[in-house]
CSV table of C-alpha atoms and ligand atoms in Angstrom, one decimal:
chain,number,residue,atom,x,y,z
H,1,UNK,CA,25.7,14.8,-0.1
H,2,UNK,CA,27.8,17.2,1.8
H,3,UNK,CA,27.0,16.1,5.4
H,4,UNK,CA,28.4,12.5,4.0
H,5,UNK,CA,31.8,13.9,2.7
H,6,UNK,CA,31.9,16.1,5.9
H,7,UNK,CA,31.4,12.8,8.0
H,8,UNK,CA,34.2,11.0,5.5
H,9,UNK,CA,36.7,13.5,6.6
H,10,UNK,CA,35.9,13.0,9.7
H,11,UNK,CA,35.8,9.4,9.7
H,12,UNK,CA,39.4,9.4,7.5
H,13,UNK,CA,41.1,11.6,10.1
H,14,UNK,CA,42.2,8.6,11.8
H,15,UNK,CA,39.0,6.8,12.2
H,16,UNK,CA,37.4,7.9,14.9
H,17,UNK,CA,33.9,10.7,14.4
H,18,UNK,CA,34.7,13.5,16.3
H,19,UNK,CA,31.0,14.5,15.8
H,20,UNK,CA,28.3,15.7,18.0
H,21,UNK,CA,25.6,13.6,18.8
H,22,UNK,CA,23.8,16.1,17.3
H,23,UNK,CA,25.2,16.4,14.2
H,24,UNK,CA,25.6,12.4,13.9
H,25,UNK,CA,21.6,12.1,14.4
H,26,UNK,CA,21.2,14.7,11.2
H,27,UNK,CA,23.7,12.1,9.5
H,28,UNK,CA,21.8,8.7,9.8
H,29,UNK,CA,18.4,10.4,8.9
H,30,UNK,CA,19.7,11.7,6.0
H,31,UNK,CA,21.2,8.1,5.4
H,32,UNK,CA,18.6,5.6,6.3
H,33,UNK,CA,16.6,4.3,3.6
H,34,UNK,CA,16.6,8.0,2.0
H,35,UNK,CA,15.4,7.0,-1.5
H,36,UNK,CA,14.5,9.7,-4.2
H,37,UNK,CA,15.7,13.2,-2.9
H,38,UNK,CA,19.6,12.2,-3.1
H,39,UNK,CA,19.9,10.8,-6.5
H,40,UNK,CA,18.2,14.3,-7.5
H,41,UNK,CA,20.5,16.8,-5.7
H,42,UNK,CA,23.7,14.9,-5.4
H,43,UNK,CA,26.4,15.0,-7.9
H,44,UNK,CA,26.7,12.4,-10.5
H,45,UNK,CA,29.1,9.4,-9.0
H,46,UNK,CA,29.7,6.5,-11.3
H,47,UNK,CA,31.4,4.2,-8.3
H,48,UNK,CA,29.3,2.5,-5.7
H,49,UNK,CA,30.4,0.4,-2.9
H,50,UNK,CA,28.6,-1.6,-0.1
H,51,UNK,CA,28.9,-3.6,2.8
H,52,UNK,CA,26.7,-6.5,4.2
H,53,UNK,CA,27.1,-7.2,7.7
H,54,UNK,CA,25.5,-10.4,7.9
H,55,UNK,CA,24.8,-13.1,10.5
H,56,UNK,CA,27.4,-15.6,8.4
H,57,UNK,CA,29.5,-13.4,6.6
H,58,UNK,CA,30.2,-10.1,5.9
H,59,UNK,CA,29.9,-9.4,2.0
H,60,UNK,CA,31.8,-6.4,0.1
H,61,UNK,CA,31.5,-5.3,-3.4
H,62,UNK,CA,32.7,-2.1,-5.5
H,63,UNK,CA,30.5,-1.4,-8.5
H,64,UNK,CA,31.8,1.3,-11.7
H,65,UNK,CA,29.3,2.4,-13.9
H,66,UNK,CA,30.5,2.6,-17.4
H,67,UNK,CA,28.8,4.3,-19.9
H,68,UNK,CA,25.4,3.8,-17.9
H,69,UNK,CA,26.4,0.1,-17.3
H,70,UNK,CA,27.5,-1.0,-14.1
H,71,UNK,CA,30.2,-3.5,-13.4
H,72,UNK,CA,31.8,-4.8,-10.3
H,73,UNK,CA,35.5,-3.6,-10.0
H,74,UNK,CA,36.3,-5.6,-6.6
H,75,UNK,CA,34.5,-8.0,-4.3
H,76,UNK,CA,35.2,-10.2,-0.9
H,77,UNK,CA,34.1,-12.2,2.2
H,78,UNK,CA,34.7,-12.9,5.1
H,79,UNK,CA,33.5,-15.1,8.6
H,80,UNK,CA,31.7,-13.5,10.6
H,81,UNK,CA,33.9,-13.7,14.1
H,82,UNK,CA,32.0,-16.1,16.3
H,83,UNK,CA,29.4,-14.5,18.5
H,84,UNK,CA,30.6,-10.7,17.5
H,85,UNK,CA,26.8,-9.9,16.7
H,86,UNK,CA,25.1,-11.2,20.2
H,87,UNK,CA,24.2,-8.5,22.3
H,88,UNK,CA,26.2,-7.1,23.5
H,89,UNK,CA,28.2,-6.2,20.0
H,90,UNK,CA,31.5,-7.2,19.6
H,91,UNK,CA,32.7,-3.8,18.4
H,92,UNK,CA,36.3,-4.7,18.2
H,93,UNK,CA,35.7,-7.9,16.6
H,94,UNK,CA,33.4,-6.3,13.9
H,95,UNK,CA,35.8,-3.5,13.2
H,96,UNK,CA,38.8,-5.8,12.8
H,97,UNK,CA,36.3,-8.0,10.3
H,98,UNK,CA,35.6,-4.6,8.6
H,99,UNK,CA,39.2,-3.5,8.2
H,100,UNK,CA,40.7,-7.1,7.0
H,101,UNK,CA,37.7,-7.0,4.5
H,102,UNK,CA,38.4,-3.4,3.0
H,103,UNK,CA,42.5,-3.9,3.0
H,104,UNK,CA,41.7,-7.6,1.3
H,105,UNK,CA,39.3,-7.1,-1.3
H,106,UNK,CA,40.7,-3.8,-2.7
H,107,UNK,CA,38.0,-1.2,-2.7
H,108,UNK,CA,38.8,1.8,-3.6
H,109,UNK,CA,36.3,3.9,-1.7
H,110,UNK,CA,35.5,4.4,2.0
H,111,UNK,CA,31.9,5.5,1.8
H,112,UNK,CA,29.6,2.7,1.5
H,113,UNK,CA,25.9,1.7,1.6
H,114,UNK,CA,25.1,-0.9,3.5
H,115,UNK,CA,21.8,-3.1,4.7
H,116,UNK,CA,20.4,-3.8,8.3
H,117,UNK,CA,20.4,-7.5,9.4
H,118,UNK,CA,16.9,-9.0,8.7
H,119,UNK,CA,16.6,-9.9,12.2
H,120,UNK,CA,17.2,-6.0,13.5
H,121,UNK,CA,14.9,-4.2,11.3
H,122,UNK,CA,10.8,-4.8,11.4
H,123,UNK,CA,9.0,-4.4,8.1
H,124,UNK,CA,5.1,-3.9,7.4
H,125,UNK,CA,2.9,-3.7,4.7
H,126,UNK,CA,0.6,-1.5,5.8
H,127,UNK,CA,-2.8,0.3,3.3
H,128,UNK,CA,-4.0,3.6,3.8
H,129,UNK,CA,-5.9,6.1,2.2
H,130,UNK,CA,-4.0,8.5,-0.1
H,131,UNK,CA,-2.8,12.1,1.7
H,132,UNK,CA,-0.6,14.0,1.8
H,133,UNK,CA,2.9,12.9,2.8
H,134,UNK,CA,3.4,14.7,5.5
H,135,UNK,CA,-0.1,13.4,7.0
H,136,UNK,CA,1.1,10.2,5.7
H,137,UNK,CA,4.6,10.3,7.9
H,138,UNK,CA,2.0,10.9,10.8
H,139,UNK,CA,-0.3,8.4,10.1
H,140,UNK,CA,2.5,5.6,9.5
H,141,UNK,CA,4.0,6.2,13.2
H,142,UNK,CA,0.3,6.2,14.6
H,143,UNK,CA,0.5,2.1,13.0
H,144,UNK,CA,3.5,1.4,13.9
H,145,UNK,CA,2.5,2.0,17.5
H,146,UNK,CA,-0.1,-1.0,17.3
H,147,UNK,CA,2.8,-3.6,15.8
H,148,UNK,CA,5.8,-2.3,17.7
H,149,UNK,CA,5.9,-2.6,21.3
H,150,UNK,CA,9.3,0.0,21.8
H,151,UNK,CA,8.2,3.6,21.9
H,152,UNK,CA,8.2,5.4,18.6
H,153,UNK,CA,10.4,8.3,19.9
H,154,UNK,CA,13.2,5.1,20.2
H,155,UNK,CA,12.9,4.0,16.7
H,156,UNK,CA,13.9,5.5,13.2
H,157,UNK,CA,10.7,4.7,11.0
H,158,UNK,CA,10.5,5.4,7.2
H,159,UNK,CA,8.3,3.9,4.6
H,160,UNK,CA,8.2,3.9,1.0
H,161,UNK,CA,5.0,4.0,-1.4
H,162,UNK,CA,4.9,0.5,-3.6
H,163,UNK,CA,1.6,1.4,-5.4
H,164,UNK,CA,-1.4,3.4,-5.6
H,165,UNK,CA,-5.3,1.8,-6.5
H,166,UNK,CA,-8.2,3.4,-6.6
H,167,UNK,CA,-11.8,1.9,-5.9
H,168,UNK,CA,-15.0,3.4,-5.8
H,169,UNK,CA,-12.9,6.7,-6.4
H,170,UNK,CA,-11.3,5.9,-3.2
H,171,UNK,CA,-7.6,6.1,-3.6
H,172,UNK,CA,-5.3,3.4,-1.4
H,173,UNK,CA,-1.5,3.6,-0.9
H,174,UNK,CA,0.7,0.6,-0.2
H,175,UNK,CA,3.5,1.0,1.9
H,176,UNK,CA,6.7,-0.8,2.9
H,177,UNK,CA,7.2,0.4,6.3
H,178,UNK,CA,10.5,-0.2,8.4
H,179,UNK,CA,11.5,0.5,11.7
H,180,UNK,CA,14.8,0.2,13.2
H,181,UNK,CA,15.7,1.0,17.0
H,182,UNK,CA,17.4,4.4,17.1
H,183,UNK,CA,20.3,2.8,18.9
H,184,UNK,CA,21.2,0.1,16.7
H,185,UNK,CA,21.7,2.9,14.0
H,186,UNK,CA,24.1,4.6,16.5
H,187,UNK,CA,26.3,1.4,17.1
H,188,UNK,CA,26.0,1.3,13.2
H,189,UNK,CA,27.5,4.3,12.6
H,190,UNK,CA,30.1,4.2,15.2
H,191,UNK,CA,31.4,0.4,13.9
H,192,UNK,CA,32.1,1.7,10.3
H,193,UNK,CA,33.4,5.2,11.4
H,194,UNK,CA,35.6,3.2,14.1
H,195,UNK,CA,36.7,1.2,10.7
H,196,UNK,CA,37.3,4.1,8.8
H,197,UNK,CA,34.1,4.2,6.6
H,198,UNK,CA,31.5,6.2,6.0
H,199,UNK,CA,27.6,5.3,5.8
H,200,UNK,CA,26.3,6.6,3.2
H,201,UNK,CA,23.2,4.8,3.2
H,202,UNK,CA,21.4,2.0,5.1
H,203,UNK,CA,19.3,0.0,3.0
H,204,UNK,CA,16.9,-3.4,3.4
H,205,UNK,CA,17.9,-5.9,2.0
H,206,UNK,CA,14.7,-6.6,0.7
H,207,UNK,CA,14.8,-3.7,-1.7
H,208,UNK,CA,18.5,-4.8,-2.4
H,209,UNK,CA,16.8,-7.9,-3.9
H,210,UNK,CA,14.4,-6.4,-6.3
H,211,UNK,CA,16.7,-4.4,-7.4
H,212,UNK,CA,19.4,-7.0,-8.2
H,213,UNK,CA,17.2,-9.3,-9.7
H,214,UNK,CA,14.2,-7.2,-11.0
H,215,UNK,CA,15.5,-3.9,-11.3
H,216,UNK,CA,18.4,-3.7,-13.3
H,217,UNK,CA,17.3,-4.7,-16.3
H,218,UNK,CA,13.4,-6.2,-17.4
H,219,UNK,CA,14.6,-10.1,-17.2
H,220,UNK,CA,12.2,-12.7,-18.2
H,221,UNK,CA,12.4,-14.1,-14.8
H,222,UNK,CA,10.6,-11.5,-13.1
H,223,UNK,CA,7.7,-11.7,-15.4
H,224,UNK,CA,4.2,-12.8,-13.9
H,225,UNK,CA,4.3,-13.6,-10.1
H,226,UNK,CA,8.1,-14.6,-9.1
H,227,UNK,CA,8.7,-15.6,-5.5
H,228,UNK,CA,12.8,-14.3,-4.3
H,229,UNK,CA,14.0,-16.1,-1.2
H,230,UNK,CA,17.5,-15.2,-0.1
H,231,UNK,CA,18.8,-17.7,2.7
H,232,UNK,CA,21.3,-16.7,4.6
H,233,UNK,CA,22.8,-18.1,7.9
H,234,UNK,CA,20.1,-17.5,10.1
H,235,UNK,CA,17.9,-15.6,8.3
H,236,UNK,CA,15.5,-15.6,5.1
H,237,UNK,CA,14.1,-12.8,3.1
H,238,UNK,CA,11.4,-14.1,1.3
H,239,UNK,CA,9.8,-11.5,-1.8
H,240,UNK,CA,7.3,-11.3,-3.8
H,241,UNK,CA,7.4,-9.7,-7.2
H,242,UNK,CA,4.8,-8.9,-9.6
H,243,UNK,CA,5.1,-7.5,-13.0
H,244,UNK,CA,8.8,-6.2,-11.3
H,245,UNK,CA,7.1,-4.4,-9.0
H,246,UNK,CA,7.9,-5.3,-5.4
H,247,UNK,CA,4.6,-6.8,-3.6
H,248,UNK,CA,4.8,-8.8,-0.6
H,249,UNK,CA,8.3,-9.0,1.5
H,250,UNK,CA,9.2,-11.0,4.8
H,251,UNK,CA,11.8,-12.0,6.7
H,252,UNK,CA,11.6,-15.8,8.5
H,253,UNK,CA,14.4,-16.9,11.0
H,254,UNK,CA,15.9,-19.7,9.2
H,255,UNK,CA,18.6,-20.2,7.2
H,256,UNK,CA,22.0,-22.3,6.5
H,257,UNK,CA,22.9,-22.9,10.1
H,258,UNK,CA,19.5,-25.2,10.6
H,259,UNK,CA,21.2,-27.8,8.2
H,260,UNK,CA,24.4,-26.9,9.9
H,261,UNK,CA,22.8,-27.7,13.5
H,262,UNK,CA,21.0,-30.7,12.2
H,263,UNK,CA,24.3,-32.4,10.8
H,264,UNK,CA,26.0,-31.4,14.1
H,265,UNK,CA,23.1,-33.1,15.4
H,266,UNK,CA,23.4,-36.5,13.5
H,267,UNK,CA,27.3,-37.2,14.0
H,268,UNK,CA,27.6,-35.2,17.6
H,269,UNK,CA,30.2,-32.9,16.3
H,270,UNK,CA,30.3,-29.5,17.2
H,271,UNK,CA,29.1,-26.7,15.4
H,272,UNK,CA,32.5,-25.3,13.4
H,273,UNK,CA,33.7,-29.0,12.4
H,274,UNK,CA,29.7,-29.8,11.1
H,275,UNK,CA,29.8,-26.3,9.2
H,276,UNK,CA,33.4,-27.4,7.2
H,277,UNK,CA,31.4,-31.0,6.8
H,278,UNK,CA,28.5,-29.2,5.0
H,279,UNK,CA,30.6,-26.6,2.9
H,280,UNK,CA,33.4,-29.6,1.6
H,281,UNK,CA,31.2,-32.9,1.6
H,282,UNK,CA,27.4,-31.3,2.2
H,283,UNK,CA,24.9,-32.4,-1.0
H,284,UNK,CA,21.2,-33.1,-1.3
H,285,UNK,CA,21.0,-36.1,-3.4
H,286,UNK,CA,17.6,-36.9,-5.4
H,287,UNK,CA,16.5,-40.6,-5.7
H,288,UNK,CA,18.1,-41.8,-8.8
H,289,UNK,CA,22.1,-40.2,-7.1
H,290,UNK,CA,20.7,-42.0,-3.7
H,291,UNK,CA,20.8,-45.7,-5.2
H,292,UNK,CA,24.0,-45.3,-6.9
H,293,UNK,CA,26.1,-43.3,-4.2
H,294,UNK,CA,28.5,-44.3,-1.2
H,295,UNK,CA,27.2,-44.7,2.1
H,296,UNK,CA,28.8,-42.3,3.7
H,297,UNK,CA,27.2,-39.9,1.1
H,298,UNK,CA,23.9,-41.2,2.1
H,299,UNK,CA,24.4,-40.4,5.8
H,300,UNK,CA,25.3,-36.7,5.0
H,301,UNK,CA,22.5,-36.2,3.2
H,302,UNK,CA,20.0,-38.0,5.8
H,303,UNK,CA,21.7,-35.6,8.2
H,304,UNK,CA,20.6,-32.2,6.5
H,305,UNK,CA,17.0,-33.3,6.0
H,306,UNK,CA,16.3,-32.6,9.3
H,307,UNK,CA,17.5,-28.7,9.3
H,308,UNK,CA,16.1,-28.5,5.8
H,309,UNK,CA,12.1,-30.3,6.5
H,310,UNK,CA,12.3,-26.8,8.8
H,311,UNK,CA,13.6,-24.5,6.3
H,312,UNK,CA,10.9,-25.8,3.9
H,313,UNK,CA,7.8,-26.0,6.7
H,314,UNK,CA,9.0,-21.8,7.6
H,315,UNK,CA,9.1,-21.3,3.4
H,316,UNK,CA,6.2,-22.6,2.8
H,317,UNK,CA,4.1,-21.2,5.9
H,318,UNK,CA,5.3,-17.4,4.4
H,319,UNK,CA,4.0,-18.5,0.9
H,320,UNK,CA,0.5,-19.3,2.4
H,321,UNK,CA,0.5,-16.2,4.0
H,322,UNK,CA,1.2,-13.8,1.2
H,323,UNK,CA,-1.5,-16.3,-0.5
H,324,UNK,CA,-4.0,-15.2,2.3
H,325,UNK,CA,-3.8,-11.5,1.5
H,326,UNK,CA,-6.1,-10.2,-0.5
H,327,UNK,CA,-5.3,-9.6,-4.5
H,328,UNK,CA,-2.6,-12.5,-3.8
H,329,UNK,CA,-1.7,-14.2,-7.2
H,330,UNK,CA,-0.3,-17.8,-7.3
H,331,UNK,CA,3.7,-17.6,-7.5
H,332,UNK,CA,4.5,-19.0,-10.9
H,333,UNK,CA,8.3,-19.4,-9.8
H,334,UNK,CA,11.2,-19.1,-7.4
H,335,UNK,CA,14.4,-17.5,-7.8
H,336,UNK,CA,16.9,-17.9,-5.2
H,337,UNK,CA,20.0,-16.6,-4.0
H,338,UNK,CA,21.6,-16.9,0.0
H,339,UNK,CA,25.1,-18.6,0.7
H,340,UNK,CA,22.5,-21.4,1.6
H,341,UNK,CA,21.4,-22.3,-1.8
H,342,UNK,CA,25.0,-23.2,-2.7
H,343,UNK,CA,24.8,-27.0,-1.0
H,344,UNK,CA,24.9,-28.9,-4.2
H,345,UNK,CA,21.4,-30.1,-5.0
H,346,UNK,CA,19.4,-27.7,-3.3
H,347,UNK,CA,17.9,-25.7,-6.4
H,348,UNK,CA,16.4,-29.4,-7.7
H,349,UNK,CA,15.4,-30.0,-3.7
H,350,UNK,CA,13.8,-26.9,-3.5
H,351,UNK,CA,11.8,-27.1,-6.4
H,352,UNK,CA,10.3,-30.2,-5.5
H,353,UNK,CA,9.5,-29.1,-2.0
H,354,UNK,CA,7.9,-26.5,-3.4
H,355,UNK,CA,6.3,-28.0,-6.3
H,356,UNK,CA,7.1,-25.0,-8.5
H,357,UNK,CA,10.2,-24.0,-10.7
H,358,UNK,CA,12.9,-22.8,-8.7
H,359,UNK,CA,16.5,-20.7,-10.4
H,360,UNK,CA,19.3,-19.3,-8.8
H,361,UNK,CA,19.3,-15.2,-9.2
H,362,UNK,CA,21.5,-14.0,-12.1
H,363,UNK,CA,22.7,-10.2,-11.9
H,364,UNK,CA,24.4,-11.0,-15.6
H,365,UNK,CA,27.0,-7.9,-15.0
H,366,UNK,CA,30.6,-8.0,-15.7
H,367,UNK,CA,33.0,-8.7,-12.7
H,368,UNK,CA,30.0,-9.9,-10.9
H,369,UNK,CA,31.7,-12.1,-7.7
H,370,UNK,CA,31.7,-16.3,-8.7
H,371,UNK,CA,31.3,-19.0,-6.9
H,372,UNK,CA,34.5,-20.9,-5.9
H,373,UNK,CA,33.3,-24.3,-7.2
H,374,UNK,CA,31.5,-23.3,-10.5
H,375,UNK,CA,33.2,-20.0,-12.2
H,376,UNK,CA,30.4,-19.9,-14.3
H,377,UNK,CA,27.6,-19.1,-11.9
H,378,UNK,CA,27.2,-16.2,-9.8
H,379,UNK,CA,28.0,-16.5,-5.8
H,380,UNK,CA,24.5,-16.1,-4.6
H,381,UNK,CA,25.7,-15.0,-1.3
H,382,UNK,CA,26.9,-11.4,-2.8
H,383,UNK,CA,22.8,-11.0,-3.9
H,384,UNK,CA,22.0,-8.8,-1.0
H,385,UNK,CA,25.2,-6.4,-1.4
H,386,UNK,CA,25.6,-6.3,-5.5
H,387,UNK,CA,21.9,-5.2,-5.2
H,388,UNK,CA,22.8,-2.3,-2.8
H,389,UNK,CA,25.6,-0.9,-4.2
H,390,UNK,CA,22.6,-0.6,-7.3
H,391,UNK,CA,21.0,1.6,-5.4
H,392,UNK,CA,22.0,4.8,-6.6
H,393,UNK,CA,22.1,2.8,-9.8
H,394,UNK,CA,18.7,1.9,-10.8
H,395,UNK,CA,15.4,3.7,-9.8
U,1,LIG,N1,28.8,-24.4,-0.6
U,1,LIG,C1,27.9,-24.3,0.4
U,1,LIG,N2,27.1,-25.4,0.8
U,1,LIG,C2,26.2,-25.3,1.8
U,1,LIG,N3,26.0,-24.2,2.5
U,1,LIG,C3,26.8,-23.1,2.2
U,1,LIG,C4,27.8,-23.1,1.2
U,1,LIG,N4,28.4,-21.9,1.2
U,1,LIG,C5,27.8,-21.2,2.1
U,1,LIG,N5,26.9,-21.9,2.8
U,1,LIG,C6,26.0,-21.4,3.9
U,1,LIG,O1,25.5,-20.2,3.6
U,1,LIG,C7,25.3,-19.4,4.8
U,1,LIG,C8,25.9,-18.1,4.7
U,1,LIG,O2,25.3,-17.4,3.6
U,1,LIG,P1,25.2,-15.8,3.5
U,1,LIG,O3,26.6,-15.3,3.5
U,1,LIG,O4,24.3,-15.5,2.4
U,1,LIG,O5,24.6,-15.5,4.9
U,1,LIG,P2,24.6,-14.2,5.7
U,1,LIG,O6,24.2,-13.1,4.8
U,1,LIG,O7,25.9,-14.0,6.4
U,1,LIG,O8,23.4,-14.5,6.8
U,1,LIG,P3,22.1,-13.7,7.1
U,1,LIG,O9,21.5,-13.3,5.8
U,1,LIG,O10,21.3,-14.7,7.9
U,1,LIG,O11,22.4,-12.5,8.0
U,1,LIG,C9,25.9,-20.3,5.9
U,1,LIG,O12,24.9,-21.0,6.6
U,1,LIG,C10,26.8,-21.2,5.2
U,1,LIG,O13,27.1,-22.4,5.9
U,2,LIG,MG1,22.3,-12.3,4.3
């Protein structure tokens, strides 16, 4: 960990990294998706925090770990500002996001983990025969050649072993492999170090998932074949889960701002005024609410179907794919999280869609961020950040 606390000096000396290029490159590889070796060598921490930059919002939480239990000591949100993550990057706009967020929500650290959009990073599942791992590093950039069309040398690559079988005496290894372009790692690093944080770690959100939902603790809900769909604003990170163990993950480019669109559609309003439509008066009714509602009630909810018969058709077009490969296993049932999921009847919606039980992910740990309208529940859109400030957490 000392090339991180090196960089946090650095990166608390008035914000700025007065590092070498050299030296920064060292940094990130260390930091991206670095899984066992860390938690071995580095000291014991009991205070986690992360950061999701995502397309809708950008998501903070500070976890403690008391006594081997983790609990979240501070949380917050915030818009993303409009357009700051078209290309080309709205750096100041990000870094004032990112400082507002960190004064507001009162985390105490300044190193954090954080996730990759799901649109930026490009996951595989990839099978090959069991080697050794350094033969296997080789091997996995020789694949990733035939699915990526940028040169390796321009990417950061890493993969991570999800399961060994063996047939015929043959052993197979299944890998989750991810690339990200070099360069979007740079503009990373520079953003939070322009912010006055610290990377510690870049993570996917997929793994953030599992580990939120499945890996904590052995919950009932991640027995047999579960199905986790987290929908954002424009994207979807759709798992599968097996027995806890991750199996199957993609990421589909839909999300919230489909239903958003579509009601913008419907009334002709433009994109901001349709979004505060959806979030104050936005709710899927089933047939029995329809007959006895108001009219105007009816129209909003004739206005998302549009966005949402999309969202489904995308859902269910992953689901027959992961059905395709081989060893597949019918998904008994759903569990989703995603700012999305909050419009008011979507669980019930969803679950008919799919024909298959659908329930919103529950992290069940103390301080855990709530949702505005129903205190009880966890906010589902904190899923993908709660789960990687676990990751130093749970194994
Ligand atoms: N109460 C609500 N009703 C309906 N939609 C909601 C509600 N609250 C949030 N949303 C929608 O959730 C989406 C944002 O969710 P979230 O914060 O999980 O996305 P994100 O992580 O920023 O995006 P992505 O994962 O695509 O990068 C937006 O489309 C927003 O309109
Ligand atoms: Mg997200």
């Amino acid at each position: 960990m000392k090339v991180f606390s090196k960089k946090s000096r650095a990166a608390s000396n008035g914000g700025a990294s007065t590092k070498t290029k050299g030296s920064k490159k060292k940094n990130f590889r260390q930091g991206f998706l670095s899984l066992g070796l860390l938690r071995k060598i580095a000291p014991k921490k009991n205070r986690f925090a992360a950061i999701d930059i995502g397309n809708g919002n950008i998501k903070v939480v500070e976890v403690s770990v008391v006594e081997g239990l983790p609990e979240v000591t501070a949380s917050g949100s915030i818009s993303m500002p409009a357009g700051a993550l078209d290309e080309p990057v709205n750096e100041e706009a990000l870094v004032a996001a990112l400082n507002e967020l960190v004064l507001t929500s009162g985390i105490q650290l300044r190193e954090v983990i954080t996730t990759i959009g799901g649109d930026k990073v490009i996951t595989r599942h990839i099978k090959l025969p069991l080697m050794p791992e350094k033969e296997l590093a080789t091997a996995v950039r020789f694949e990733v050649e035939k699915f990526i069309p940028t040169p390796v040398s321009e990417l950061q690559i890493r993969h991570l072993k999800l399961s060994v079988t063996e047939e015929n005496g043959e052993k197979t290894v299944h890998l989750l492999v991810a690339a990200v372009p070099t360069s979007y790692i740079y503009d990373f690093y520079r953003i939070f170090a322009l912010a006055g944080l610290t990377v510690a770690a870049i993570d996917l959100q997929t793994l953030s998932l599992w580990r939120v939902f499945c890996g904590i603790s052995p919950k009932p809900a991640c027995q047999g074949t579960v199905g986790i769909l987290d929908i954002g604003a424009s994207t979807t990170q759709f798992l599968v889960v097996r027995e806890r163990l991750l199996e199957f993950t993609r990421t589909l480019p839909v999300g919230g701002k489909l239903l958003t669109n579509s009601l913008a559609e419907y009334y002709g309003f433009e994109f901001q005024q349709a979004s505060d439509v959806k979030l104050e008066r936005g709710r899927l009714l089933s047939a029995e609410e329809a007959a006895a509602t108001s009219q105007e009630d009816m129209q909003i909810d004739f206005s998302l179907r549009a966005g949402l018969s999309e969202l489904v058709r995308e859902i269910r077009r992953s689901i027959d794919f992961y059905a395709s490969q081989e060893g597949a296993t019918p998904i008994e049932r759903f569990i989703i999280s995603g700012g999305a999921v909050k419009l008011l009847g979507f669980c019930e919606f969803l679950a008919e869609a799919l024909e298959a039980p659908v329930e919103f992910g529950e992290p069940g740990l103390p301080g855990q961020p709530v949702n505005e309208t129903a205190p009880e529940a966890f906010d589902q859109a904190y899923a993908v950040v709660l789960g990687s400030a676990l990751r130093e957490v749970v194994e």
